[in-house]
PDB file of C-alpha atoms in Angstrom:
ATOM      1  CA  UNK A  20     150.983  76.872  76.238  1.00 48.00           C
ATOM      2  CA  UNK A  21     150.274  80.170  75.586  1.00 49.00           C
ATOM      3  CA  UNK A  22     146.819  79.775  74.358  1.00 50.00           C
ATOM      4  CA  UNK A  23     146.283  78.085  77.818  1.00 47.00           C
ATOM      5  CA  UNK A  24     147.105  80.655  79.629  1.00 44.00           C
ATOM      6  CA  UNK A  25     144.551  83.763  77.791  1.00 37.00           C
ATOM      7  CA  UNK A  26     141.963  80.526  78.215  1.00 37.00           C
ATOM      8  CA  UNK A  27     142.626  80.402  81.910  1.00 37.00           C
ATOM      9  CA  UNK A  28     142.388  84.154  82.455  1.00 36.00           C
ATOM     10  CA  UNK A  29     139.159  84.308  80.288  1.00 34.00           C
ATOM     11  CA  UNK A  30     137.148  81.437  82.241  1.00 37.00           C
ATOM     12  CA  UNK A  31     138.286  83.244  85.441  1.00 38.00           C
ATOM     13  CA  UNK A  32     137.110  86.694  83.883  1.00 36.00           C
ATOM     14  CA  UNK A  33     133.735  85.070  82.791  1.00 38.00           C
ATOM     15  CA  UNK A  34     133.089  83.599  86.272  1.00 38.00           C
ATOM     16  CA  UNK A  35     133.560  86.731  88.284  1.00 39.00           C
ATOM     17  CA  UNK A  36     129.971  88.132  88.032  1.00 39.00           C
ATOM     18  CA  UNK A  37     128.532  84.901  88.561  1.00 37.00           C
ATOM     19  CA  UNK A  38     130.729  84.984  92.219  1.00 36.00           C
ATOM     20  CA  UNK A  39     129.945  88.427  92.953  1.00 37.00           C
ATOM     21  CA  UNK A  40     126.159  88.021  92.550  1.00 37.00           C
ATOM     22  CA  UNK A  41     125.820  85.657  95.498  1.00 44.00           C
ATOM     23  CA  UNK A  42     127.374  88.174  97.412  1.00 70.00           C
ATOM     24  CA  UNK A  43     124.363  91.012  97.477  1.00 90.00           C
ATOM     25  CA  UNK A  44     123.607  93.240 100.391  1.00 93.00           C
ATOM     26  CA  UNK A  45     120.693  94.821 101.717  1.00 95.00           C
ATOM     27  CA  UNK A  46     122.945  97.352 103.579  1.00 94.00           C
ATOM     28  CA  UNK A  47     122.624 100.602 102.548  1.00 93.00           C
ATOM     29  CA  UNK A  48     119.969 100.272  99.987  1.00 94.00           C
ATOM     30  CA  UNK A  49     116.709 102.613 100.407  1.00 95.00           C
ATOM     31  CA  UNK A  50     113.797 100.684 101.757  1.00 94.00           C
ATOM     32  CA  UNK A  51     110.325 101.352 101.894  1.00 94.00           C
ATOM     33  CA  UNK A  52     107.978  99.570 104.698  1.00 91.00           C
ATOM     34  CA  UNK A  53     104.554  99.521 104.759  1.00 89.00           C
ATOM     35  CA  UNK A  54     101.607  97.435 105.463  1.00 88.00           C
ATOM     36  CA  UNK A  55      98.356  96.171 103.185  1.00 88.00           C
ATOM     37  CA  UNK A  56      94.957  94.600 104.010  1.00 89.00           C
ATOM     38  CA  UNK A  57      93.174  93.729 100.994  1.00 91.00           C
ATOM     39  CA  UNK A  58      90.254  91.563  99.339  1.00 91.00           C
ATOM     40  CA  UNK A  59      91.182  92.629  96.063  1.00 87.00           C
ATOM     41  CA  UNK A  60      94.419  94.013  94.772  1.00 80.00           C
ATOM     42  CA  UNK A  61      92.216  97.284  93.483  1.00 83.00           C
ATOM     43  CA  UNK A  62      90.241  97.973  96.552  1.00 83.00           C
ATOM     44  CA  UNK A  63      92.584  97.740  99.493  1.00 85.00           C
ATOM     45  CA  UNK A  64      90.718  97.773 102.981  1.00 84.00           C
ATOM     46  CA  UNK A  65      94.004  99.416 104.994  1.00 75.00           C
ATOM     47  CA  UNK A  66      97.149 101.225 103.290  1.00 79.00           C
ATOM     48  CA  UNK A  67      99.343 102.107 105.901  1.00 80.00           C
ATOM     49  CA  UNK A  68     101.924 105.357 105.550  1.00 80.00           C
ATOM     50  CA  UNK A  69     104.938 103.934 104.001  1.00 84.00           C
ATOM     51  CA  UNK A  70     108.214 104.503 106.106  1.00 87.00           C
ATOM     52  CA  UNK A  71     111.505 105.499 103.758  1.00 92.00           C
ATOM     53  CA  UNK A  72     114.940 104.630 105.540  1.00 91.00           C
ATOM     54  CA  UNK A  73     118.516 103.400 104.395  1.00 92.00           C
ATOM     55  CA  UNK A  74     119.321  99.569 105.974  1.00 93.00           C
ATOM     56  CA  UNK A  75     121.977 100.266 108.641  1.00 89.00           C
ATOM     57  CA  UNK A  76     122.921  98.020 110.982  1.00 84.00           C
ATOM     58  CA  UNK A  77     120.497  98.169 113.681  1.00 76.00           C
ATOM     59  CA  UNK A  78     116.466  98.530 113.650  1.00 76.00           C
ATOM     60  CA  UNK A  79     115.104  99.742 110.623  1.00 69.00           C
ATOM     61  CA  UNK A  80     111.198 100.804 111.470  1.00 67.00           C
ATOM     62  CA  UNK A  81     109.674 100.265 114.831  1.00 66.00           C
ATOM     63  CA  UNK A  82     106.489 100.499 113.259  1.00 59.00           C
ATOM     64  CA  UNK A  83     103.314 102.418 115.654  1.00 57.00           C
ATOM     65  CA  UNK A  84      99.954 102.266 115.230  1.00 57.00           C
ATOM     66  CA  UNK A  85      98.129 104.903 113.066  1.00 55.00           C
ATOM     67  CA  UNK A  86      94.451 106.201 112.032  1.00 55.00           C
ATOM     68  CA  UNK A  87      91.638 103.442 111.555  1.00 59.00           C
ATOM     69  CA  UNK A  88      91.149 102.939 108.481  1.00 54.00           C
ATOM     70  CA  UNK A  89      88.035 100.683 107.337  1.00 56.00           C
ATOM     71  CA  UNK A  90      87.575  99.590 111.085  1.00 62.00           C
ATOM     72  CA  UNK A  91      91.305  98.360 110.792  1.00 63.00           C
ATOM     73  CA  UNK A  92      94.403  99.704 112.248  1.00 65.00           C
ATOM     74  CA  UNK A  93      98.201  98.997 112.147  1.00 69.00           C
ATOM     75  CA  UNK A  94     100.086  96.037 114.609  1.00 77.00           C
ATOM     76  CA  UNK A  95     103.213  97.767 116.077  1.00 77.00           C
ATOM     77  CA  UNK A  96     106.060  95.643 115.147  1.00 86.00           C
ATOM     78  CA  UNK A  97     109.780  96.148 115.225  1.00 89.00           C
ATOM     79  CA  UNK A  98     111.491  95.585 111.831  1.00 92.00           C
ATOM     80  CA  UNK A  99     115.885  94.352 111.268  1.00 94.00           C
ATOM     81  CA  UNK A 100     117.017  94.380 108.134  1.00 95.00           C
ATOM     82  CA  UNK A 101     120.663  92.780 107.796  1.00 95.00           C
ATOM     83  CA  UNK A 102     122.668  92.252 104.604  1.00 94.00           C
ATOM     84  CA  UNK A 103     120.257  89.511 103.527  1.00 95.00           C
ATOM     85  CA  UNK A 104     117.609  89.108 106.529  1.00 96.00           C
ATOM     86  CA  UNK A 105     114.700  90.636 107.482  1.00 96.00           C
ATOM     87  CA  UNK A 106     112.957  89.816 111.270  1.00 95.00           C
ATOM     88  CA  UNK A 107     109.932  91.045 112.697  1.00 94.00           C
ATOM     89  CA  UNK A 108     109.319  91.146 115.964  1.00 93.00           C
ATOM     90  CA  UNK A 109     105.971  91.932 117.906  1.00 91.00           C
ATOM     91  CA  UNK A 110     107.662  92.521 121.476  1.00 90.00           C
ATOM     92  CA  UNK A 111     106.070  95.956 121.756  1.00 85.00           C
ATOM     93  CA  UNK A 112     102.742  94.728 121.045  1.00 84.00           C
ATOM     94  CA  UNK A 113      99.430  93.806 122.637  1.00 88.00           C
ATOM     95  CA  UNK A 114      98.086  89.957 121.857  1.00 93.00           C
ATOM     96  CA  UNK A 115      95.835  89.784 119.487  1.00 91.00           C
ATOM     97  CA  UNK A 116      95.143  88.039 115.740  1.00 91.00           C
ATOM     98  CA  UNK A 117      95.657  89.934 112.737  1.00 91.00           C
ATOM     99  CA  UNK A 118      92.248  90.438 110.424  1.00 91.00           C
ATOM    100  CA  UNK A 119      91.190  87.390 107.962  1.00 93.00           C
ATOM    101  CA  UNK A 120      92.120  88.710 104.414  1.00 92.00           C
ATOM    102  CA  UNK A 121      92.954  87.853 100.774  1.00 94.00           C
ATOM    103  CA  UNK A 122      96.207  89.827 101.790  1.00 95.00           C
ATOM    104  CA  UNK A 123      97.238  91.077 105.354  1.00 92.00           C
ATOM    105  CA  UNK A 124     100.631  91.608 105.877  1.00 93.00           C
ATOM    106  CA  UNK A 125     103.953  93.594 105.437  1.00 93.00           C
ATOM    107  CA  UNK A 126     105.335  94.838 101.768  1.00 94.00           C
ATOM    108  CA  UNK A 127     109.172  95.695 101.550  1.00 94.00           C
ATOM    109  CA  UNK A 128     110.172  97.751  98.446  1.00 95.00           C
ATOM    110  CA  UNK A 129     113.870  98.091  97.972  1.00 94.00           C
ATOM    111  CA  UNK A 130     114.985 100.740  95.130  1.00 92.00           C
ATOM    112  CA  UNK A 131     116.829  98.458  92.395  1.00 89.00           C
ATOM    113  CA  UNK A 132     117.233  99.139  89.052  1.00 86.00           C
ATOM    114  CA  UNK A 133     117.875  94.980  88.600  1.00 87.00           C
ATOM    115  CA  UNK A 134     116.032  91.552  90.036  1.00 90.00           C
ATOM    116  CA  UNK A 135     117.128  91.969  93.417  1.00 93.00           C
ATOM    117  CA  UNK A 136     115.927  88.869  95.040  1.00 94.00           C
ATOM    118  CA  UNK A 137     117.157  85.474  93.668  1.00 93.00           C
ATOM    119  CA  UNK A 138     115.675  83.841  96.230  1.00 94.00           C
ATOM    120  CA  UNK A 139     113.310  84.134  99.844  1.00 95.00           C
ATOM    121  CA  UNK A 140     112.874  81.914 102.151  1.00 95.00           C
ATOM    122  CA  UNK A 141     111.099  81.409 105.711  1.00 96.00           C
ATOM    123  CA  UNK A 142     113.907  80.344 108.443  1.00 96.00           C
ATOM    124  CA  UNK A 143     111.348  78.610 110.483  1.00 95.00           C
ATOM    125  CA  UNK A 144     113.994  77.834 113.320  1.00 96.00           C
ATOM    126  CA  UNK A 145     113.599  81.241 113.871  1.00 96.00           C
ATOM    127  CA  UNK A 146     110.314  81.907 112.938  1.00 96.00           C
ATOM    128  CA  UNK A 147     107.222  81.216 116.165  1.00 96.00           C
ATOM    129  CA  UNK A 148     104.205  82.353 113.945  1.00 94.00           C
ATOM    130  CA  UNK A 149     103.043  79.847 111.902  1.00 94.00           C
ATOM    131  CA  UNK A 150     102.966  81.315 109.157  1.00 94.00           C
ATOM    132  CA  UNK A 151     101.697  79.434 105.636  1.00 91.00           C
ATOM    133  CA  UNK A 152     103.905  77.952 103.278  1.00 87.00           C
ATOM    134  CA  UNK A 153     102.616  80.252 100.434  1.00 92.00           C
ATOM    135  CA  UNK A 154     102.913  83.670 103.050  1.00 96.00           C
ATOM    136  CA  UNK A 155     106.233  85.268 101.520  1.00 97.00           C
ATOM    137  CA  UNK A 156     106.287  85.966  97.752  1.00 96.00           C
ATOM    138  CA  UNK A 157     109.211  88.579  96.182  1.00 95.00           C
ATOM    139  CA  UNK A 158     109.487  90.168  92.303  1.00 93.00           C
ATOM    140  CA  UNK A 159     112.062  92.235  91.223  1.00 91.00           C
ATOM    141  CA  UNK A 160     112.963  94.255  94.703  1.00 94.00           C
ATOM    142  CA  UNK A 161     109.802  93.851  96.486  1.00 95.00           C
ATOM    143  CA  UNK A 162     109.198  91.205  99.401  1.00 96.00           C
ATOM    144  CA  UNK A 163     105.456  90.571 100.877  1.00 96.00           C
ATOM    145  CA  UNK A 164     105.075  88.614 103.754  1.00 96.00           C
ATOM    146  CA  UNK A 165     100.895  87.536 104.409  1.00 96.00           C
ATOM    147  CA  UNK A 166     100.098  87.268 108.199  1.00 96.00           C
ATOM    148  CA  UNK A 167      96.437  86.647 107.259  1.00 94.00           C
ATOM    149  CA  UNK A 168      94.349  85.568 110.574  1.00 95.00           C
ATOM    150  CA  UNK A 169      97.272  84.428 112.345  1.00 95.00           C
ATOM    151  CA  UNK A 170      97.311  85.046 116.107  1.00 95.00           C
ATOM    152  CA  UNK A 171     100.475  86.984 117.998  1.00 94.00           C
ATOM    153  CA  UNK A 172     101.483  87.767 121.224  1.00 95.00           C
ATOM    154  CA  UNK A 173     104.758  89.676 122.355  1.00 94.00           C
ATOM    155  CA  UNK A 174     106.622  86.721 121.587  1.00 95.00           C
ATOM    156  CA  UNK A 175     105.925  86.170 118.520  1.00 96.00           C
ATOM    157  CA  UNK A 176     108.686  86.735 115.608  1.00 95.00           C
ATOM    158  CA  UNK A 177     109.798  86.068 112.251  1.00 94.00           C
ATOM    159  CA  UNK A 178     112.542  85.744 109.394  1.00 96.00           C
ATOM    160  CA  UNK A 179     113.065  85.749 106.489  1.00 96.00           C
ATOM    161  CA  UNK A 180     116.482  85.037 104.237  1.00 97.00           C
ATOM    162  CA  UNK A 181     116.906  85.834 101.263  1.00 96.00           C
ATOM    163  CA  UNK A 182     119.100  85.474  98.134  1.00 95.00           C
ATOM    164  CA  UNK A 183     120.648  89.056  97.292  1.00 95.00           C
ATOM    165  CA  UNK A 184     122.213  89.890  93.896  1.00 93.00           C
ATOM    166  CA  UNK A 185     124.966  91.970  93.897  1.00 89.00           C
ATOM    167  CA  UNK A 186     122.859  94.919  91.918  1.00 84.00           C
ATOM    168  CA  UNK A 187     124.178  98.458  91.781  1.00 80.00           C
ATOM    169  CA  UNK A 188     122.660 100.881  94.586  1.00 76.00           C
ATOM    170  CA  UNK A 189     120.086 103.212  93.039  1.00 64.00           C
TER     171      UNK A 189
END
């Protein structure tokens, strides 16, 4: 019986970083926003300034636009992160379409010193652009979402869920 017992308090042991992993969080980890336009990864046509914050509980970036660059110039969007969503909302900008590229879109860096994302996913209930299947990718803590020749309007928005492991802050 005893035996039993240690066995019990073992398996529970072993199982409690498996539980805590599925319970990441996005809040108050260091972010870093900014937005690419590229061809090819080496020659980018538009590198926006990146924008630092901590995740808090309201708006992260309410991104402006900034200098041409390459005849190109930034979409102002506004940008929630939650504990393990990010939305982007184009409410405070003009219509338009965003420029036909390899890559045009939105990179997310979070500082992690582990794999960050388990998993990212499109919630296309809440999602109006119509985005392509293939337009969010994540490694490590990085998300990039591709808005490639897709057309917007101040209704358009997005988001995006996503699996969080339960690393360490940085």
């Amino acid at each position: 019986m005893r035996g039993a017992g240690f066995a019990a308090v073992l398996l529970a042991a072993l199982t409690l970083p498996l539980a805590s992993a599925a319970q990441g969080t996005l809040l108050d980890r260091v972010v870093t926003f900014s937005t690419l336009t590229y061809d090819h990864p080496k020659g980018p046509l538009f590198t926006s300034r990146g924008r630092t914050v901590v995740v808090t509980d309201g708006a992260e970036f309410g991104l402006e636009r900034e200098a041409i660059q390459n005849g190109l110039e930034v979409v102002p969007v506004d940008v929630n992160i939650s504990a393990n969503r990010i939305e982007l909302d184009y409410f405070n900008s003009e219509p338009g379409s965003f420029v036909t590229a390899e890559f045009n879109g939105y990179v997310l860096q979070f500082e992690a010193n582990c794999v960050l994302f388990q998993d990212a996913r499109i919630d296309w209930q809440a999602t109006t652009l119509p985005l392509a299947k293939d337009a969010l990718s994540f490694e490590g803590g990085t998300v990039r979402i591709n808005v490639s020749g897709l057309i917007f309007d101040r209704k358009s928005h997005f988001a995006v869920d996503l699996d969080v492991a339960a690393c360490p802050l940085s």
